[in-house]
Structures are given as C-alpha cells and as structure tokens.
Amino acid sequence: MFLTLEETIWLIKEGKILHIAGSEQLLRQLPKGSWVGGSTEYFMTKMGGKVSSDRLFVTQYNYKKFSINTYDTATIQNIATETPYQGFTIALIPAESAVHREFAANAMVFKDMFVRALVGWITGTNPDKPEQLPIAINGSTGEIFTDKAVALSMETKRTPVVNIVNIFEPSEKSPIITFDETLNNGFMVENCLINGTHSNFAEFITLNDVDTKLPLIGQFSGALLNTSIWGIEDGKVKFASPIFNDVEYRFAKPVPDYEAAFVEKLSQLSNEKPIFSCNCIGNFWYGNLENKLNGGVAAAFAGPVTFGEIAYQMVNQTLVYVTLR
C-alpha cells in the first residue's frame, strides 16, 4: 500500500503489524507501534516506479506471533537463529554502516543461514538530498538507528520461500575475473586476475570501455548472484556488495530493454502471490523505471526500491520476494 503519513499513523494506532519504507523525514514522524521502518524515496507501486518524499510504502501482516529485534556488529550473527523455523524475518540495515559491512561480508557463515527464511534490504537516501541519513527504525521502542539493523520476525502457518528475480546472466564474451585481495570488507578492490593475468581492475574497465551499469556475476553454491559496480575512485573499484576471493566472476550480458526484461520475467510468475517484495535501486536508475512497470503482473511485486537486497545474504540488481508454500 502506497499511503500518506496520516493513513500510516492510523494503521499504527490500530495496532497493525507493519513493514514501512519511506523518507527519513516521514519515518521520524511515526508513533511507536508494531512496526519496523527503513529509509528510501524510491518505490515500485501498482502505478509503476515512483520517487516520493510524501508517501510511505506499507505492508501489513496479520500473524499472531511476531517479534522486533535490533542488531549491532556483535549480534547480527544471531539473526538467522532468531528467525522462526516456520516463519520469516525482514531485516533493515542502514547503508554503509559497520553492521552493513559485517553482514555483507560474513552472512554466509552465520549459524543457520540458508536454513531459515531471511530477507530484507539496505536502507538509503536520495542522492539529491545530501542532508538525509540512511536509517532503520524499531517502531516498538521508537529507536532510530544509523548504525544498527532492525528486524521483524513472524511465525507463519505455511512455509515461506525466498525467491530472486535476476534479469542478468553471465556473458560468454566476458573473461573470468578473480580477486586475491580486497579492501573495506570486500566492498573495494584495486587488483584482480583477468583470465589468470594480474591486472588493475579500474584500468581494465576503462581500457575496455566496460559498461559499469552491468553487474559482475558470480556462482555461489550453484546460484548466480550479482555484485553491482558502484564507481571508480583513485584507481580502485567500489561495489554495492562484497567481492569474495574464492569466487569466479564474469560481466553480465547487456540488457537492451530493462522494462521488457522485467515484464518477461514477471510474466512467468503470474501465479505467485508475494507477501514481501523489494527491487534494487540499480535496476530503478539504470532501467529508468520511474513510471514504468505499472499494472499487470508487476503490480503484485510492489515494494520499496532498495540499496541492496537480502535473500539470506546480500544481493544486488535483483528483485527479491517471499511467497508461502
């Protein structure tokens, strides 16, 4: 639901269990209640992609058993173990915080990870508004965090299933790229191996006119996951999620038409009924999705546009959703 501040406050006061996404300014005005919130001004709605500072995207849940928890760098490792076996957790983590880096770099080895249904997103800001901060809010206590994660965990009668929609696939023309040294918890690299040859990664990208809107794709236990290139700075390449040393990567194939690619993927999922969904800011920006993907099957996948998605571990340039089996 794409709601006004007043409509959202009414739901909170009615005691509803809510997952809320919106601008920092609006989130800070919400009263205490059974909700968690994260900052973004980008959304996929039934009317298509929207940028808004005066609306909140609200998902209401009707489960009887739920909990709201807060995690720092020391306790984030417990997030999977505190997710119900028969249920799921929505985690919200402020972008570029220490807990973001800790989760992104180490989630794969957290206890019970991939056994419990863990999803969520990285909160962020509108880059045109430098005064904003990425925040996550524990609505039950009213605490607002820039350095901690919050999570809404709920028990369900049916089994939650975590799904990823990825419009990218590895390019057969791409070299195999590996990294034997990373910086900043894997969020930055300087050097790499290109088909086994040592190279400066930033120089390789520049000399080969690589389209950095395309992610790197690595294989993780059989799953193909994206890592978005966030930029080049002082001869180093920055990423939206970590690079791992033991993974072989390739650049993705070009996607000529983002909207058509999503419509094709989502049309194959017409029978799905998501209870949670989020889409990546990389898809929104690079695909120019504002006012696109409106109506039709895409409407079922409405949700916040995020600065990194969580489908057990961190992923990028994907759409993540949860269904009940």
C-alpha positions as MATLAB code, in Angstrom:
seq = 'MFLTLEETIWLIKEGKILHIAGSEQLLRQLPKGSWVGGSTEYFMTKMGGKVSSDRLFVTQYNYKKFSINTYDTATIQNIATETPYQGFTIALIPAESAVHREFAANAMVFKDMFVRALVGWITGTNPDKPEQLPIAINGSTGEIFTDKAVALSMETKRTPVVNIVNIFEPSEKSPIITFDETLNNGFMVENCLINGTHSNFAEFITLNDVDTKLPLIGQFSGALLNTSIWGIEDGKVKFASPIFNDVEYRFAKPVPDYEAAFVEKLSQLSNEKPIFSCNCIGNFWYGNLENKLNGGVAAAFAGPVTFGEIAYQMVNQTLVYVTLR';
ca = [
       0.000    0.000    0.000;
       1.330    3.423   -1.003;
      -0.027    5.591    1.813;
       0.039    9.088    3.232;
       1.583    9.849    6.612;
      -1.868   10.172    8.162;
      -3.061    6.826    6.777;
       0.077    5.111    8.072;
      -0.269    6.643   11.531;
      -3.870    5.369   11.665;
      -2.713    1.795   10.923;
      -0.038    2.007   13.616;
      -2.548    3.258   16.186;
      -4.876    0.403   15.207;
      -2.144   -1.980   16.366;
      -1.331   -3.425   12.936;
       1.963   -5.264   12.291;
       3.708   -3.242    9.597;
       6.811   -3.085    7.426;
       7.233    0.550    6.351;
       9.512    2.195    3.790;
       9.739    5.932    3.223;
      11.740    9.109    3.517;
      13.709    9.751    6.687;
      11.549   12.819    7.335;
       8.272   10.862    7.284;
       9.579    7.872    9.219;
      10.714   10.120   12.067;
       7.106   11.343   12.487;
       5.579    7.914   13.073;
       4.428    6.927   16.587;
       5.525    3.795   18.433;
       3.833    0.549   17.486;
       4.269   -2.882   15.989;
       6.368   -1.850   13.009;
       9.831   -1.599   11.523;
      10.883    1.044    9.017;
      13.671    1.893    6.637;
      14.581    4.926    4.562;
      14.141    5.201    0.800;
      12.362    7.614   -1.524;
      12.093    5.079   -4.347;
       9.260    2.612   -4.789;
       7.653    0.106   -7.120;
       3.893    0.584   -6.815;
       0.773   -0.579   -8.636;
       1.120    2.662  -10.616;
       4.711    1.862  -11.582;
       8.045    3.138  -10.320;
       7.747    6.237   -8.142;
      10.036    8.728   -6.417;
       8.301   10.291   -3.438;
       9.131   12.048   -0.173;
       5.491   12.362    0.932;
       4.287    8.755    0.686;
       5.170    5.589    2.569;
       5.089    2.044    1.260;
       3.357   -0.041    3.910;
       2.952   -3.817    4.069;
       0.543   -5.135    6.686;
       0.827   -8.590    8.258;
      -1.782  -10.436   10.283;
       0.321  -13.073   12.042;
      -0.285  -13.565   15.768;
       3.303  -14.341   16.751;
       5.968  -11.800   15.902;
       8.987  -10.062   17.365;
      11.010   -6.949   16.607;
      14.739   -7.070   17.317;
      17.754   -4.803   16.992;
      21.248   -5.965   15.980;
      24.720   -4.438   16.093;
      28.010   -5.744   14.674;
      28.406   -8.215   17.540;
      24.874   -9.639   17.475;
      23.993   -9.594   13.760;
      25.419  -13.115   13.541;
      22.357  -14.292   15.525;
      19.763  -13.005   13.073;
      19.184  -16.360   11.371;
      18.987  -18.331   14.615;
      16.350  -15.882   15.866;
      14.246  -16.320   12.727;
      11.374  -18.784   13.307;
      11.744  -22.189   11.655;
       8.168  -21.800   10.458;
       8.283  -18.149    9.538;
      10.491  -15.429    8.127;
      12.426  -12.296    9.026;
      12.550   -8.911    7.262;
      15.841   -7.199    8.116;
      16.546   -3.498    7.513;
      20.199   -2.352    7.584;
      21.444    1.234    7.100;
      23.740    1.621    4.089;
      27.490    1.911    4.680;
      27.169    1.278    8.398;
      29.524   -1.083   10.206;
      26.707   -3.601   10.674;
      26.044   -3.430    6.906;
      29.684   -4.307    6.183;
      29.699   -7.063    8.809;
      26.535   -8.679    7.472;
      27.538   -8.377    3.831;
      30.992   -9.854    4.355;
      30.103  -12.688    6.725;
      26.414  -13.617    6.438;
      27.247  -16.785    4.509;
      28.869  -18.305    7.596;
      26.310  -17.159   10.182;
      24.703  -20.033   12.077;
      21.506  -21.401   10.480;
      21.878  -19.100    7.475;
      20.086  -20.662    4.454;
      18.074  -22.819    6.908;
      15.695  -20.044    7.994;
      13.878  -17.631    5.655;
      15.752  -14.312    5.910;
      15.046  -11.384    3.584;
      15.247   -7.619    3.766;
      17.028   -4.618    2.374;
      19.660   -1.958    2.785;
      18.179    1.438    3.607;
      19.448    4.549    1.862;
      18.873    8.133    0.794;
      18.043   10.279   -2.191;
      21.464   11.441   -3.523;
      19.911   14.798   -4.430;
      19.339   15.382   -0.703;
      22.760   15.178    0.984;
      21.291   16.093    4.360;
      19.494   12.732    4.583;
      20.773    9.741    6.564;
      20.147    6.029    5.928;
      18.104    4.854    8.913;
      16.364    1.801   10.321;
      13.683    2.176   12.987;
      12.480   -0.163   15.704;
       8.903    1.041   15.909;
       8.186   -0.854   19.131;
      10.730    1.240   21.036;
      10.812    4.320   18.806;
      14.583    3.998   18.417;
      16.088    5.361   15.204;
      19.404    3.898   14.066;
      22.082    4.789   11.555;
      24.420    2.086   12.905;
      22.186   -0.862   13.801;
      19.889   -3.260   11.960;
      16.278   -3.875   12.903;
      14.282   -6.972   12.052;
      10.646   -8.042   12.051;
      10.286  -11.801   12.564;
       6.934  -13.541   12.108;
       5.657  -17.084   12.506;
       3.514  -18.394    9.638;
       1.290  -21.442    9.217;
       2.695  -22.130    5.761;
       6.368  -22.320    4.788;
       7.929  -19.104    3.444;
      10.006  -19.399    0.279;
      12.666  -16.814   -0.625;
      12.846  -16.039   -4.348;
      15.135  -13.915   -6.546;
      14.306  -12.383   -9.932;
      17.528  -11.711  -11.818;
      17.294  -10.301  -15.351;
      21.036  -10.767  -15.860;
      23.126  -13.721  -16.941;
      26.887  -14.066  -17.405;
      28.296  -13.031  -20.769;
      30.145  -15.740  -22.645;
      32.344  -12.944  -24.016;
      33.481  -11.891  -20.544;
      36.844  -13.010  -19.189;
      36.960  -14.920  -15.924;
      37.737  -12.435  -13.174;
      39.049  -13.381   -9.745;
      40.326  -11.352   -6.826;
      43.065  -12.398   -4.414;
      42.987   -9.202   -2.362;
      40.076   -6.961   -1.387;
      39.666   -3.787    0.667;
      36.984   -2.419    3.011;
      35.405   -5.798    3.813;
      35.301   -6.677    0.120;
      33.462   -3.513   -0.952;
      36.524   -2.240   -2.831;
      39.289   -3.765   -4.967;
      42.387   -2.495   -6.692;
      43.900   -5.501   -8.442;
      42.491   -8.668   -9.966;
      43.254  -11.609  -12.201;
      41.824  -11.438  -15.720;
      41.900  -14.961  -17.119;
      44.773  -15.583  -14.713;
      46.741  -12.443  -15.600;
      47.351   -9.809  -12.920;
      45.674   -6.506  -13.767;
      44.464   -3.300  -12.213;
      40.689   -3.699  -12.294;
      39.903    0.005  -12.746;
      42.358    0.209  -15.669;
      40.836   -2.897  -17.249;
      37.344   -1.397  -17.016;
      38.495    1.911  -18.503;
      40.651    0.490  -21.295;
      37.953   -1.962  -22.373;
      35.103    0.550  -22.099;
      33.185   -1.796  -19.785;
      29.615   -0.721  -19.056;
      29.620   -0.458  -15.255;
      25.825   -0.486  -15.196;
      26.188   -4.229  -15.728;
      26.996   -6.226  -12.587;
      29.611   -8.871  -12.080;
      28.013  -12.303  -11.732;
      29.496  -14.992   -9.518;
      28.392  -18.533   -8.757;
      27.617  -19.250   -5.107;
      26.774  -22.890   -4.377;
      25.132  -23.153   -7.786;
      23.263  -19.826   -7.566;
      24.233  -16.933   -9.849;
      24.389  -13.707   -7.817;
      25.079  -10.144   -8.921;
      27.575   -7.678   -7.495;
      26.957   -4.115   -8.673;
      29.831   -1.791   -9.534;
      29.242    1.427   -7.582;
      32.033    3.509   -9.087;
      35.761    4.065   -9.592;
      37.755    6.216   -7.194;
      41.538    6.786   -7.026;
      42.285    3.733   -9.133;
      40.033    1.483   -7.053;
      36.652   -0.028   -7.912;
      33.819    0.261   -5.372;
      30.983   -2.270   -5.126;
      27.490   -2.252   -3.651;
      28.151   -5.636   -2.001;
      31.360   -7.507   -1.249;
      33.611   -9.325   -3.665;
      34.791  -12.740   -2.441;
      38.251  -14.157   -3.079;
      37.209  -17.727   -3.867;
      34.570  -16.876   -6.494;
      34.948  -16.651  -10.271;
      33.116  -13.698  -11.795;
      32.053  -12.658  -15.268;
      30.468   -9.449  -16.502;
      26.760   -9.677  -17.277;
      25.319   -9.667  -20.769;
      23.857   -6.303  -21.830;
      20.116   -5.829  -21.256;
      18.812   -3.620  -24.106;
      15.387   -3.037  -22.527;
      15.102   -3.226  -18.727;
      11.343   -2.876  -18.657;
      10.809   -5.603  -21.245;
      13.242   -7.886  -19.397;
      11.335   -7.474  -16.135;
       7.951   -7.906  -17.812;
       9.155  -11.137  -19.392;
      10.499  -12.477  -16.087;
       7.478  -11.433  -14.041;
       5.008  -12.754  -16.622;
       6.416  -16.199  -15.872;
       5.425  -15.654  -12.223;
       1.788  -14.694  -12.771;
       0.578  -17.296  -10.250;
       2.837  -16.024   -7.469;
       1.381  -14.099   -4.536;
       4.272  -12.313   -2.799;
       3.911  -11.301    0.840;
       7.120   -9.243    0.629;
       8.990   -7.735   -2.308;
      11.793   -5.260   -2.932;
      13.686   -4.152   -6.049;
      17.189   -2.719   -6.426;
      17.981    0.968   -6.908;
      20.431   -0.101   -9.649;
      17.538   -1.543  -11.638;
      15.450    1.575  -10.967;
      18.149    4.031  -12.060;
      19.757    2.135  -14.913;
      16.439    0.892  -16.251;
      14.751    4.311  -15.922;
      11.866    2.535  -14.212;
      10.131    5.655  -12.887;
       6.503    5.493  -14.102;
       7.229    2.113  -15.730;
       6.214   -1.449  -14.825;
       2.753   -0.202  -13.941;
      -0.204   -2.540  -13.587;
      -0.402   -6.110  -14.796;
       1.635   -8.835  -13.159;
       4.232   -6.300  -11.950;
       1.683   -4.865   -9.506;
       1.963   -7.984   -7.351;
       5.662   -7.254   -6.810;
       5.233   -3.746   -5.435;
       7.561   -2.694   -2.624;
      10.476   -0.458   -1.700;
      13.338    0.203   -4.073;
      16.450   -0.532   -2.065;
      20.205   -0.019   -1.832;
      20.953   -3.716   -1.667;
      18.649   -6.676   -1.178;
      18.816   -9.504    1.323;
      17.947  -13.004    0.210;
      19.736  -14.837    3.020;
      22.938  -12.971    2.065;
      23.309   -9.642    0.267;
      22.481   -9.430   -3.434;
      22.325   -6.567   -5.954;
      20.373   -5.571   -9.059;
      17.732   -8.157   -8.287;
      14.116   -8.275   -7.193;
      13.635  -10.309   -4.004;
      10.265  -11.633   -2.904;
       8.698  -14.096   -0.463;
       5.834  -16.485   -1.078;
       4.121  -19.049    1.152;
       4.120  -22.706    0.203;
];
